[in-house]
Coordinates of C-alpha atoms in Angstrom, one line a residue:
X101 CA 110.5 8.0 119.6
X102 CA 112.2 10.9 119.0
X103 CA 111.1 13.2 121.2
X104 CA 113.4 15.6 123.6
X105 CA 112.0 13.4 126.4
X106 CA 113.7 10.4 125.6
X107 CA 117.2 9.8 127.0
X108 CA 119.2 7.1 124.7
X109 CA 121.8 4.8 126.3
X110 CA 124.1 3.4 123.8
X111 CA 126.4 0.0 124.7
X112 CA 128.9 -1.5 122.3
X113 CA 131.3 -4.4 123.1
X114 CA 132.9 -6.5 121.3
X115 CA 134.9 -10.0 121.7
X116 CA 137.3 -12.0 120.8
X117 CA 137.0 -15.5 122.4
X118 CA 140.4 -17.9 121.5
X119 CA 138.8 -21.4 120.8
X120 CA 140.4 -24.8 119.5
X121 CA 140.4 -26.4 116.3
X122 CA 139.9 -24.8 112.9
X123 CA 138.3 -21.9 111.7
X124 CA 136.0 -23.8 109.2
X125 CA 135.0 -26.1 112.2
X126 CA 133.8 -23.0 114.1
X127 CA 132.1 -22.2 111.1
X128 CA 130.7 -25.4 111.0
X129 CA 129.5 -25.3 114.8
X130 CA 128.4 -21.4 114.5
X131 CA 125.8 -23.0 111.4
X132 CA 124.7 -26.2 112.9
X133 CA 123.8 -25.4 115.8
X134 CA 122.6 -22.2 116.5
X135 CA 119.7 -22.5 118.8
X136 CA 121.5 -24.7 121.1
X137 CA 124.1 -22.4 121.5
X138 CA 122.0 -19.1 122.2
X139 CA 120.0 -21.8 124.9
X140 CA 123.0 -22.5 126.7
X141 CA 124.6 -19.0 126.7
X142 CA 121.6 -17.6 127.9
X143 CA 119.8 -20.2 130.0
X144 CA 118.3 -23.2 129.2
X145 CA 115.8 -22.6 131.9
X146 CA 114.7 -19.2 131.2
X147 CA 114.7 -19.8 127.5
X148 CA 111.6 -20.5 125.5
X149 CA 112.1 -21.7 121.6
X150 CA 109.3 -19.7 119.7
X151 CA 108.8 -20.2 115.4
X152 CA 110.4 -18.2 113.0
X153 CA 113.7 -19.0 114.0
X154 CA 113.0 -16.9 117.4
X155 CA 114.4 -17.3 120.9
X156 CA 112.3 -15.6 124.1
X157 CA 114.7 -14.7 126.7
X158 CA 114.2 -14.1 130.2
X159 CA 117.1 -12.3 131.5
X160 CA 118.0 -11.5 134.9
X161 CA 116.9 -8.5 137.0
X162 CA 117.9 -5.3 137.0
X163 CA 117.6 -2.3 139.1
X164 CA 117.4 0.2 138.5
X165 CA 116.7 3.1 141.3
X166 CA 114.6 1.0 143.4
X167 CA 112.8 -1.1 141.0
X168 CA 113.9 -4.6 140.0
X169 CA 112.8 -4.7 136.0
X170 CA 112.8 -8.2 134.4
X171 CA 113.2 -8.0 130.6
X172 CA 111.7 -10.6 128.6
X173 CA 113.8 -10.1 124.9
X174 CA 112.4 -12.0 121.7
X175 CA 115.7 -12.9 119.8
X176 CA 115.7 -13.8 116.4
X177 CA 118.6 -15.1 114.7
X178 CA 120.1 -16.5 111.4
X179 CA 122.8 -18.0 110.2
X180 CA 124.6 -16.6 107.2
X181 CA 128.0 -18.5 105.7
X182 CA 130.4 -18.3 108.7
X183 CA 128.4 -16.2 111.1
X184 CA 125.5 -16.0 113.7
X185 CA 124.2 -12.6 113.8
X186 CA 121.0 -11.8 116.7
X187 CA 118.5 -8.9 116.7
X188 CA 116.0 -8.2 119.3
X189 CA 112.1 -8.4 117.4
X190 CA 110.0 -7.6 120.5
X191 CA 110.6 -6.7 124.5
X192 CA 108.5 -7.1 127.7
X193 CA 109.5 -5.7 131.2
X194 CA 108.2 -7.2 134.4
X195 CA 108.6 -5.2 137.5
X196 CA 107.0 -1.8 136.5
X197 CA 103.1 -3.0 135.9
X198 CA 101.7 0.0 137.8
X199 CA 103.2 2.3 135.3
X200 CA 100.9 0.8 132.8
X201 CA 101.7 0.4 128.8
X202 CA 105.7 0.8 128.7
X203 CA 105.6 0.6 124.8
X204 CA 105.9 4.7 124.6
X205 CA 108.2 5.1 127.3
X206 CA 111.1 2.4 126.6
X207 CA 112.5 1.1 123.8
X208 CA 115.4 -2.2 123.6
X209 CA 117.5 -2.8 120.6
X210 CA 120.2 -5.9 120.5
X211 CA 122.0 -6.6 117.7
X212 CA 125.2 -8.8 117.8
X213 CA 127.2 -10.9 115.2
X214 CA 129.6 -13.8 115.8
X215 CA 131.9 -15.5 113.5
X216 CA 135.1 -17.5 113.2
X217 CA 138.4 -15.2 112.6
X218 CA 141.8 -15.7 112.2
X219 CA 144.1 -13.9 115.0
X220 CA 147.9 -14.8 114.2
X221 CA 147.5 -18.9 113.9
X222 CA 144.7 -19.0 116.4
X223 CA 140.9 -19.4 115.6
X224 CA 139.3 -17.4 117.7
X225 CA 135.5 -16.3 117.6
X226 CA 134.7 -12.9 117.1
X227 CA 131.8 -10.3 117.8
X228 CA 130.4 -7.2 118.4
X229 CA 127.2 -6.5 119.8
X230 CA 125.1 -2.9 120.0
X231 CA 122.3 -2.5 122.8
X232 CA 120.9 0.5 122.4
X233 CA 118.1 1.6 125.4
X234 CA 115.4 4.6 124.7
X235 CA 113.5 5.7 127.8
X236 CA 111.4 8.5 128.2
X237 CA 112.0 11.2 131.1
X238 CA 108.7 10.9 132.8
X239 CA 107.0 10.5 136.1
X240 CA 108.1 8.7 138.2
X241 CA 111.6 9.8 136.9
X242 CA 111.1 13.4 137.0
X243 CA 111.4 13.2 140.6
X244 CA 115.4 12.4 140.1
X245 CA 117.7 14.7 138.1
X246 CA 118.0 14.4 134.6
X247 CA 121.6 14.0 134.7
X248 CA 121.5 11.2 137.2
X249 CA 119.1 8.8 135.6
X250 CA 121.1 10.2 132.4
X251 CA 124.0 8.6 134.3
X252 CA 122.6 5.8 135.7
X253 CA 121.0 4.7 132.7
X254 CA 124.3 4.9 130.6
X255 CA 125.6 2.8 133.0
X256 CA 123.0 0.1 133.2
X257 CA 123.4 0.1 129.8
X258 CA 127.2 -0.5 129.9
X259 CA 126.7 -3.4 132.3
X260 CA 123.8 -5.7 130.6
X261 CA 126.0 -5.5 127.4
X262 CA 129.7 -6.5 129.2
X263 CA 128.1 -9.1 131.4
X264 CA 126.0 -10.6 128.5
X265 CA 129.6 -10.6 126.6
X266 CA 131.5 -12.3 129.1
X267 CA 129.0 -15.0 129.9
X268 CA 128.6 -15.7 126.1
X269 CA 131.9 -15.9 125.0
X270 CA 132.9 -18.6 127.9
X271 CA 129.8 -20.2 127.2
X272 CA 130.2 -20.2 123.3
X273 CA 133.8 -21.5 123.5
X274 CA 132.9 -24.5 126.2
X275 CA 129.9 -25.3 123.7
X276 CA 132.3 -25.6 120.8
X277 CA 134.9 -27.7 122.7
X278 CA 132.5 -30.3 124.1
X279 CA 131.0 -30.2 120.0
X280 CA 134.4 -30.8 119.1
X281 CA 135.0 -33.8 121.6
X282 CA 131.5 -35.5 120.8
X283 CA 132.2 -35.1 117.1
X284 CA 135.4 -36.6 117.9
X285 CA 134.3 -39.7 119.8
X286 CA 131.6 -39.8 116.8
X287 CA 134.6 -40.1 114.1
X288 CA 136.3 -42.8 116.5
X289 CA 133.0 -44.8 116.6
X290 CA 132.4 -44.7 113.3
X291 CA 135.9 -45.7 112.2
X292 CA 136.1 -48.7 114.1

């Protein structure tokens, strides 16, 4: 894909989500229980667990000029000591059918890591995550100025990653506080 007809958008963001608790019970949570918590950040509903340690998400529409595109992301993830780190694997966008085969005019990478940290005397949980977009400059786009899908795109781009950011790290920290409760009220049971 390189090729001077490709335009590449480029997102980074990265967070830093305060959370309760230790940092080797984050730990603990970020290792047990990863699938669940990509699930629930994402959508139970528009999630679909695949083998291979490999999540299919459907994520919400975007549009861009005046189509609505539906990206259908395979993540896969794994869990090494003290982290969960995601990559994309494979890609599928609804929407733009009548354009035929998108597989040489697009191209989706996601990576993202999250793991426990130490901020001060907090725990907090910390990540980055890199979506990088390739799409080739080509009819039906030709009919719009470079520099404006150029723009556009950048700032598509920009907004899929932040948005993706914000939901997870809310949803990741009010997974790891009702964990924390239930393994609580597990303890309590158990000791009595």
């Amino acid at each position: 894909m390189l090729d001077a007809d490709f335009m590449t958008f480029r997102a980074r963001e990265l967070l830093e989500e305060p959370v309760p608790e230790s940092e080797s019970s984050l730990v603990e949570f970020l290792q047990s229980c990863p699938q669940h918590i990509l699930r629930n950040s994402i959508s139970p509903k528009h999630t679909q667990v695949l083998p291979g340690q490999v999540i299919r998400a459907k994520l919400p529409a975007i549009g861009f000029f005046q189509f609505q595109i539906v990206p259908v992301v395979d993540l896969q993830y794994e869990c090494p000591t003290g982290a969960l780190v995601v990559k994309s694997i494979s890609w599928d966008l609804f929407g733009l059918e009548a354009f035929g085969s998108l597989h040489d005019k697009f191209d989706l990478k996601l990576l993202g890591d999250f793991r426990a940290a130490r901020k001060d005397t907090r725990t907090v949980l910390r990540g980055k995550a890199e979506l990088v977009i390739k799409l080739r400059y080509s009819s039906p786009l030709k009919a719009i100025p470079r520099s404006v899908v150029e723009s556009v795109g950048q700032n598509v781009t920009e907004t899929i990653l932040r948005n993706v950011k914000n939901r997870l790290g809310k949803k990741v920290a009010a997974e790891y506080s009702q964990w924390l409760t239930e393994r609580a009220i597990t303890s309590v049971d158990s000791g009595a």
